[in-house]
Amino acid sequence: MEACLAVEKEHTKVNQKLQSASQTISNKMEETINSLQSLRSSLANEEKPVLTDEEVQSVKSLISQVTSDVQSVSQTHKDMHASISKYGRIIDKYFMQDSKSVSSSITAQQNKASLSRAIYEHLLREGRMDVAETLLKEAGLSHEESFMTLFKDIHYIVQALRNRDVDPALRWVEGHRDELLRHGSSLEFKLKQRKYLLLLSLGQINEALSYAKELGDFSPLHNKEIQRLMGCLLFIRRGLESSPYSDLLDPWHWSDIIDTFTRDACYLLGLSLESPLAVSLAIGSAALPQLLHLQSVMIQRQMADVLSGRDELPCEIQLPWRYRYHSIFTCPILRQQTSESNPPVRLNCGHAISRDAMKKLVGHSGRLKCPYCPLEMMAKDVHILKF
Ligand SMILES: [Zn+2]
C-alpha cells in the first residue's frame, strides 16, 4: 500500500508538471507564430524593394526572440523527460522486483505462441476485436474465423440484452434448445418471461396474452413463476410498479439473464467462463509476494536453489475459493505433491500413493505390498488416478 501511495504521489506530480509544460510550450509556440505572421504581413504591405534600418532591426530582434523561445521550449521538453524518467525509477524502486527466479520464463517458441493465443482470446472476450485481429497478424497466429465469430455473436447478444432486447438471445436459444435442456438451463424461460413483461410494460396486453402461451411450455417446472406472471395481468391498470409483483421488474433480472446466457454459451462452446489470462494473472499476483518473500529468506539462509528447477511450488499458496479448480494430491509416502510426471496411483486395496513411491515398493517379481494394509498386488494392475 505504501508503494502504491508513493507512486500515486509521484504520478500526480508528473502529471501536473506535464500539463503546465504543455501549456507553456503551446503558449510560446502561439506567441512565436503570431509575431512571425504579423511581421510577414507588415513587410508584405511595403512596396519598397529594400528594408529600412528600422525594419532590419525588428527582423533581427524577432530572430533572437524566436531563438530564445525555441531554446526555452527545448529546455521545458528536457525537464519533462527528466520527470518521466524519475517516475519510471520510482516505479522500479517499488514494484519491479526480480521475479524471474521464482517463475519459469517464457522462452520456447511454443510457449510464446500459447501466451499470444491467451492474450488473443482475452481480447476477444473483452470485445476488442480490432486489437485481437492486429495481434493475430503480428504474432503470426493461425486464423480461425469461426472462433472470432463465436465471440462476436456472444458480444452481440449480450449487448442486445443490455439494451433490453431479448430477440437475438431467443434466436440463439432456438438453435441450441436440445443442448440447453440437457444441461438443465433455465435461460429460455427467463428470456420469455422478460419478453412477456416487456410487452405488458408497453401496454400491449393482447400481444402479452398471446405470448403467454409460450410460457405454458415450461409447466410444471416453473408453475409458481408462471402463476405470478399471470397475476401481473390483474394489476396492469394500477401499474405493476406498485403491485405485489413489482420485484419482477427489478433491473437485477437483466444482469442475471446476461450472467445465465454467458454461462450457458461458454458451457456449450466448451469455453471457460472467465478469461484464462485474467485468472492466471490474478493467481500469479496473489502468489508472487509470498514467493518473493520466501526467496529473500532463502537467499539469507543460502538456500536459494530450493526455488528453482522444480515443477511444484516450494510453499503452499492460499487462493480464494473461486480460483481453486483442481484437487491436489500429496503423496503420503514421499510427502510431495503429485504432478504430470509423478501422478497419483490407486492400489488394488483402494489406497492411493504417488507412482514414484510405488516404484520404490516394487520388488524383482513385479509385486508390491501396500504400505497401509498387507494386501499384495502386481504393479501392472495398479491404475493411475485422475481427479
Ligand atoms: Zn492398502
Coordinates of C-alpha atoms and ligand atoms in Angstrom, one line a residue:
M1 CA 0.0 0.0 0.0
E2 CA 2.9 2.3 0.9
A3 CA 4.4 1.6 -2.5
C4 CA 1.1 2.5 -4.3
L5 CA 0.8 5.8 -2.4
A6 CA 4.4 6.8 -3.2
V7 CA 3.8 6.0 -6.9
E8 CA 0.5 7.8 -6.9
K9 CA 2.1 10.9 -5.3
E10 CA 4.8 10.9 -8.0
H11 CA 2.2 10.4 -10.7
T12 CA 0.2 13.4 -9.6
K13 CA 3.4 15.5 -9.5
V14 CA 4.5 14.4 -13.0
N15 CA 1.0 14.9 -14.4
Q16 CA 0.9 18.5 -13.1
K17 CA 4.3 19.1 -14.5
L18 CA 3.4 17.7 -17.9
Q19 CA 0.2 19.8 -18.0
S20 CA 2.0 23.0 -17.1
A21 CA 4.8 22.2 -19.6
S22 CA 2.4 21.5 -22.3
Q23 CA 0.6 24.8 -21.6
T24 CA 3.9 26.7 -21.6
I25 CA 5.0 25.2 -24.9
S26 CA 1.8 25.8 -26.6
N27 CA 1.7 29.5 -25.4
K28 CA 5.3 30.1 -26.6
M29 CA 4.6 28.5 -30.0
E30 CA 1.4 30.5 -30.4
E31 CA 3.3 33.8 -29.5
T32 CA 6.1 33.0 -31.9
I33 CA 3.7 32.1 -34.8
N34 CA 1.7 35.3 -34.1
S35 CA 4.9 37.5 -34.1
L36 CA 6.1 35.9 -37.3
Q37 CA 2.8 36.3 -39.0
S38 CA 2.4 39.9 -38.1
L39 CA 6.0 40.7 -39.3
R40 CA 5.3 38.9 -42.5
S41 CA 2.1 40.8 -43.2
S42 CA 3.7 44.2 -42.3
L43 CA 6.6 43.5 -44.7
A44 CA 4.3 42.3 -47.4
N45 CA 2.4 45.6 -47.3
E46 CA 5.7 47.5 -48.1
E47 CA 6.2 48.0 -51.8
K48 CA 9.8 49.2 -51.4
P49 CA 12.4 46.5 -52.5
V50 CA 14.8 47.4 -49.7
L51 CA 14.1 47.2 -45.9
T52 CA 14.6 50.3 -43.8
D53 CA 17.1 50.1 -40.9
E54 CA 14.2 50.0 -38.5
E55 CA 12.7 47.0 -40.3
V56 CA 16.0 45.2 -40.3
Q57 CA 16.3 45.9 -36.6
S58 CA 12.8 44.4 -35.9
V59 CA 13.6 41.3 -38.1
K60 CA 16.8 40.8 -36.1
S61 CA 15.1 41.2 -32.8
L62 CA 12.4 38.8 -33.8
I63 CA 15.0 36.2 -34.9
S64 CA 16.7 36.5 -31.5
Q65 CA 13.3 36.3 -29.7
V66 CA 12.4 33.1 -31.7
T67 CA 15.8 31.5 -31.0
S68 CA 15.4 32.1 -27.3
D69 CA 11.8 30.8 -27.4
V70 CA 12.9 27.6 -29.1
Q71 CA 15.7 27.2 -26.5
S72 CA 13.2 27.6 -23.7
V73 CA 10.8 25.1 -25.3
S74 CA 13.6 22.6 -25.7
Q75 CA 14.6 23.1 -22.0
T76 CA 11.0 22.6 -20.9
H77 CA 10.9 19.4 -23.1
K78 CA 14.1 18.2 -21.4
D79 CA 12.6 18.8 -17.9
M80 CA 9.5 16.8 -18.9
H81 CA 11.7 13.8 -19.9
A82 CA 13.6 14.1 -16.6
S83 CA 10.4 14.0 -14.6
I84 CA 9.1 11.0 -16.6
S85 CA 12.3 9.0 -16.2
K86 CA 12.3 9.8 -12.4
Y87 CA 8.8 8.5 -12.3
G88 CA 10.0 5.3 -14.0
R89 CA 12.8 4.9 -11.4
I90 CA 10.2 5.3 -8.6
I91 CA 8.1 2.5 -10.1
D92 CA 11.2 0.3 -10.5
K93 CA 12.1 1.0 -6.9
Y94 CA 8.8 0.0 -5.5
F95 CA 7.4 -2.6 -7.9
M96 CA 10.0 -4.1 -10.3
Q97 CA 11.3 -6.8 -8.2
D98 CA 13.2 -9.6 -9.9
S99 CA 10.5 -12.3 -10.2
K100 CA 12.4 -14.4 -12.8
S101 CA 13.9 -16.6 -10.1
V102 CA 10.5 -17.6 -8.8
S103 CA 8.8 -18.1 -12.1
S104 CA 9.6 -20.1 -15.2
S105 CA 10.5 -17.8 -18.1
I106 CA 8.7 -17.8 -21.4
T107 CA 11.4 -18.7 -23.8
A108 CA 10.4 -21.6 -26.0
Q109 CA 8.7 -20.5 -29.2
Q110 CA 5.7 -22.7 -28.4
N111 CA 5.2 -21.0 -25.1
K112 CA 5.3 -17.6 -26.7
A113 CA 2.7 -18.7 -29.2
S114 CA 0.5 -20.0 -26.3
L115 CA 0.9 -16.7 -24.5
S116 CA -0.1 -14.8 -27.6
R117 CA -3.1 -17.0 -28.1
A118 CA -4.2 -16.5 -24.5
I119 CA -3.9 -12.7 -25.0
Y120 CA -5.8 -13.0 -28.3
E121 CA -8.6 -15.0 -26.6
H122 CA -8.7 -12.4 -23.7
L123 CA -9.1 -9.6 -26.2
L124 CA -11.9 -11.4 -27.9
R125 CA -13.7 -11.9 -24.6
E126 CA -13.3 -8.2 -23.9
G127 CA -14.9 -7.4 -27.2
R128 CA -11.7 -5.8 -28.6
M129 CA -12.0 -7.5 -32.0
D130 CA -9.8 -4.9 -33.8
V131 CA -6.9 -5.2 -31.4
A132 CA -7.3 -9.0 -31.4
E133 CA -7.1 -9.1 -35.2
T134 CA -3.9 -7.0 -35.2
L135 CA -2.3 -9.2 -32.6
L136 CA -3.3 -12.3 -34.7
K137 CA -1.4 -10.9 -37.7
E138 CA 1.6 -9.5 -35.8
A139 CA 2.1 -12.7 -33.7
G140 CA 1.6 -14.9 -36.8
L141 CA -1.1 -16.9 -35.1
S142 CA -3.3 -19.2 -37.2
H143 CA -6.6 -17.5 -38.1
E144 CA -9.8 -19.2 -37.2
E145 CA -12.7 -17.2 -38.4
S146 CA -15.2 -19.4 -36.6
F147 CA -13.5 -18.8 -33.2
M148 CA -13.8 -15.0 -33.7
T149 CA -17.4 -15.3 -34.9
L150 CA -18.3 -17.2 -31.7
F151 CA -17.2 -14.2 -29.6
K152 CA -18.7 -11.7 -32.0
D153 CA -22.1 -13.5 -31.6
I154 CA -21.8 -13.6 -27.8
H155 CA -21.0 -9.9 -27.6
Y156 CA -23.8 -9.0 -30.0
I157 CA -26.3 -10.9 -27.9
V158 CA -25.0 -9.5 -24.6
Q159 CA -25.1 -6.0 -26.0
A160 CA -28.7 -6.6 -27.1
L161 CA -29.6 -7.9 -23.6
R162 CA -28.1 -4.8 -22.0
N163 CA -30.4 -2.7 -24.3
R164 CA -33.3 -5.0 -23.0
D165 CA -33.7 -6.7 -26.4
V166 CA -34.2 -10.4 -25.9
D167 CA -34.8 -11.4 -29.5
P168 CA -31.2 -12.2 -30.6
A169 CA -30.8 -14.3 -27.4
L170 CA -34.1 -16.1 -28.2
R171 CA -32.9 -16.9 -31.7
W172 CA -29.6 -18.3 -30.3
V173 CA -31.6 -20.4 -27.8
E174 CA -33.7 -21.9 -30.7
G175 CA -30.5 -23.1 -32.3
H176 CA -29.3 -24.7 -29.1
R177 CA -32.5 -25.8 -27.4
D178 CA -31.7 -29.5 -27.0
E179 CA -28.3 -29.0 -25.6
L180 CA -29.6 -26.4 -23.2
L181 CA -32.3 -28.7 -22.0
R182 CA -29.8 -31.5 -21.4
H183 CA -27.7 -29.0 -19.5
G184 CA -30.8 -28.1 -17.3
S185 CA -30.7 -24.5 -18.3
S186 CA -33.5 -22.1 -17.4
L187 CA -32.3 -19.5 -19.9
E188 CA -35.2 -19.9 -22.4
F189 CA -37.8 -19.5 -19.6
K190 CA -36.0 -16.4 -18.2
L191 CA -35.9 -14.8 -21.7
K192 CA -39.5 -15.5 -22.5
Q193 CA -40.5 -14.2 -19.0
R194 CA -38.7 -10.9 -19.8
K195 CA -40.3 -10.7 -23.2
Y196 CA -43.8 -11.1 -21.7
L197 CA -43.1 -8.5 -19.0
L198 CA -41.7 -6.1 -21.7
L199 CA -45.0 -6.4 -23.7
L200 CA -47.0 -5.8 -20.5
S201 CA -45.0 -2.7 -19.6
L202 CA -45.5 -1.4 -23.1
G203 CA -49.3 -1.8 -22.6
Q204 CA -49.5 -4.4 -25.3
I205 CA -51.9 -6.6 -23.4
N206 CA -53.3 -8.7 -26.2
E207 CA -49.8 -9.4 -27.5
A208 CA -48.7 -10.3 -24.0
L209 CA -51.7 -12.6 -23.6
S210 CA -51.0 -14.5 -26.8
Y211 CA -47.2 -14.6 -25.9
A212 CA -48.1 -16.1 -22.5
K213 CA -48.9 -19.4 -24.4
E214 CA -45.1 -19.8 -24.9
L215 CA -44.7 -19.8 -21.1
G216 CA -47.1 -22.8 -20.9
D217 CA -44.3 -25.0 -22.3
F218 CA -42.4 -24.5 -19.1
S219 CA -45.1 -26.0 -16.9
P220 CA -44.8 -27.8 -14.4
L221 CA -41.2 -26.9 -13.7
H222 CA -41.9 -23.1 -13.5
N223 CA -45.5 -23.3 -12.4
K224 CA -45.1 -20.9 -9.5
E225 CA -43.4 -18.3 -11.6
I226 CA -46.0 -18.7 -14.4
Q227 CA -48.8 -18.1 -11.8
R228 CA -47.1 -14.9 -10.7
L229 CA -46.7 -13.7 -14.3
M230 CA -50.4 -14.3 -14.9
G231 CA -51.1 -12.4 -11.7
C232 CA -49.5 -9.4 -13.2
L233 CA -52.4 -9.0 -15.6
L234 CA -54.7 -8.0 -12.6
F235 CA -52.5 -5.0 -11.8
I236 CA -52.0 -3.6 -15.3
R237 CA -54.3 -0.6 -14.7
R238 CA -52.9 0.2 -11.3
G239 CA -49.4 -0.2 -12.5
L240 CA -47.1 -3.2 -11.9
E241 CA -44.6 -1.0 -10.0
S242 CA -47.0 -0.7 -7.0
S243 CA -48.2 -4.3 -7.3
P244 CA -47.2 -7.4 -5.2
Y245 CA -45.3 -8.4 -8.4
S246 CA -43.1 -5.3 -8.6
D247 CA -40.0 -7.5 -7.8
L248 CA -40.3 -8.9 -11.4
L249 CA -39.4 -5.5 -12.8
D250 CA -36.2 -5.3 -10.7
P251 CA -33.2 -4.4 -13.0
W252 CA -31.3 -7.3 -11.3
H253 CA -33.2 -9.7 -13.6
W254 CA -31.3 -8.3 -16.6
S255 CA -27.9 -8.8 -15.1
D256 CA -29.0 -12.3 -14.0
I257 CA -30.1 -13.1 -17.5
I258 CA -26.8 -11.8 -19.0
D259 CA -24.9 -13.9 -16.5
T260 CA -27.1 -17.0 -17.3
F261 CA -26.6 -16.5 -21.0
T262 CA -22.8 -16.1 -20.7
R263 CA -22.5 -19.2 -18.5
D264 CA -24.6 -21.3 -20.9
A265 CA -22.9 -20.1 -24.0
C266 CA -19.5 -20.7 -22.6
Y267 CA -20.6 -24.2 -21.4
L268 CA -22.0 -25.2 -24.8
L269 CA -19.0 -23.8 -26.7
G270 CA -16.5 -25.5 -24.4
L271 CA -15.0 -22.3 -23.2
S272 CA -14.1 -21.4 -19.6
L273 CA -16.4 -18.8 -18.0
E274 CA -13.6 -16.5 -17.1
S275 CA -10.6 -15.5 -19.3
P276 CA -7.7 -17.9 -18.6
L277 CA -5.3 -15.0 -18.9
A278 CA -7.1 -12.9 -16.3
V279 CA -7.3 -15.9 -14.0
S280 CA -3.6 -16.7 -14.4
L281 CA -2.7 -13.0 -13.7
A282 CA -4.9 -12.9 -10.7
I283 CA -3.5 -16.1 -9.2
G284 CA 0.1 -15.1 -10.1
S285 CA -0.3 -11.7 -8.5
A286 CA -1.7 -13.4 -5.3
A287 CA 1.2 -15.9 -5.2
L288 CA 4.1 -13.6 -6.2
P289 CA 4.5 -11.6 -2.9
Q290 CA 4.7 -14.8 -0.9
L291 CA 7.2 -16.4 -3.3
L292 CA 9.4 -13.2 -3.3
H293 CA 9.3 -13.2 0.5
L294 CA 10.3 -16.8 0.6
Q295 CA 13.1 -16.2 -1.9
S296 CA 14.6 -13.4 0.2
V297 CA 14.5 -15.7 3.3
M298 CA 16.1 -18.5 1.3
I299 CA 18.9 -16.2 0.0
Q300 CA 19.7 -15.1 3.5
R301 CA 20.0 -18.7 4.5
Q302 CA 21.9 -19.6 1.4
M303 CA 19.3 -22.0 0.2
A304 CA 18.2 -20.0 -3.0
D305 CA 18.2 -23.1 -5.2
V306 CA 15.2 -24.5 -3.4
L307 CA 13.1 -22.2 -5.6
S308 CA 14.4 -23.3 -9.0
G309 CA 14.4 -26.4 -11.1
R310 CA 11.1 -27.8 -9.7
D311 CA 7.7 -28.2 -11.2
E312 CA 6.0 -27.6 -7.9
L313 CA 5.7 -24.6 -5.6
P314 CA 8.1 -24.5 -2.7
C315 CA 5.3 -23.4 -0.3
E316 CA 1.6 -23.6 0.0
I317 CA -0.2 -20.6 -1.6
Q318 CA -3.7 -20.0 -0.2
L319 CA -6.0 -18.9 -3.0
P320 CA -9.6 -17.7 -2.8
W321 CA -12.2 -20.5 -3.4
R322 CA -13.2 -19.1 -6.8
Y323 CA -9.7 -19.9 -8.0
R324 CA -9.5 -23.5 -6.7
Y325 CA -10.1 -25.6 -9.7
H326 CA -8.3 -28.9 -9.1
S327 CA -7.9 -31.2 -6.1
I328 CA -4.3 -31.5 -5.1
F329 CA -2.9 -34.9 -4.0
T330 CA 0.1 -35.1 -1.8
C331 CA 1.8 -38.5 -1.7
P332 CA 1.6 -39.7 1.9
I333 CA 4.9 -41.7 1.4
L334 CA 7.1 -39.1 -0.3
R335 CA 5.3 -36.1 1.1
Q336 CA 5.3 -34.4 -2.3
Q337 CA 2.6 -33.1 -4.4
T338 CA 1.9 -35.3 -7.4
S339 CA 2.5 -33.9 -10.9
E340 CA 2.2 -35.0 -14.5
S341 CA 5.5 -36.8 -14.4
N342 CA 4.6 -38.4 -11.0
P343 CA 0.8 -38.9 -11.0
P344 CA -1.2 -40.5 -8.1
V345 CA -2.0 -44.2 -8.4
R346 CA -4.7 -46.3 -6.9
L347 CA -3.5 -49.5 -5.4
N348 CA -5.8 -52.6 -5.6
C349 CA -6.8 -52.2 -2.0
G350 CA -8.0 -48.6 -2.7
H351 CA -5.2 -46.8 -1.0
A352 CA -3.6 -44.0 -3.0
I353 CA 0.1 -43.1 -3.3
S354 CA 2.3 -41.5 -5.9
R355 CA 3.8 -43.5 -8.8
D356 CA 7.4 -42.7 -7.7
A357 CA 6.6 -44.1 -4.2
M358 CA 5.0 -47.2 -5.8
K359 CA 8.1 -47.8 -7.9
K360 CA 10.2 -47.9 -4.7
L361 CA 8.0 -50.6 -3.3
V362 CA 8.0 -52.9 -6.3
G363 CA 10.2 -56.0 -5.9
H364 CA 12.0 -58.0 -8.6
S365 CA 8.9 -60.1 -9.2
G366 CA 6.9 -57.0 -10.1
R367 CA 4.9 -57.4 -6.9
L368 CA 4.4 -54.9 -4.2
K369 CA 2.8 -54.7 -0.8
C370 CA 0.5 -51.7 0.2
P371 CA 2.3 -49.7 2.9
Y372 CA -1.0 -49.2 4.7
C373 CA -2.6 -52.7 4.6
P374 CA -0.9 -56.0 4.0
L375 CA -2.5 -56.5 0.5
E376 CA -0.1 -57.7 -2.1
M377 CA -0.6 -57.0 -5.8
M378 CA 1.2 -56.9 -9.1
A379 CA 2.5 -53.4 -10.1
K380 CA 1.0 -53.8 -13.6
D381 CA -2.5 -54.0 -12.0
V382 CA -2.3 -50.6 -10.4
H383 CA -4.1 -47.7 -12.1
I384 CA -3.3 -44.1 -12.5
L385 CA -5.8 -41.9 -10.6
K386 CA -7.4 -38.9 -12.2
F387 CA -9.5 -36.4 -10.3
Ligands
ZN1 ZN -3.8 -50.7 1.1

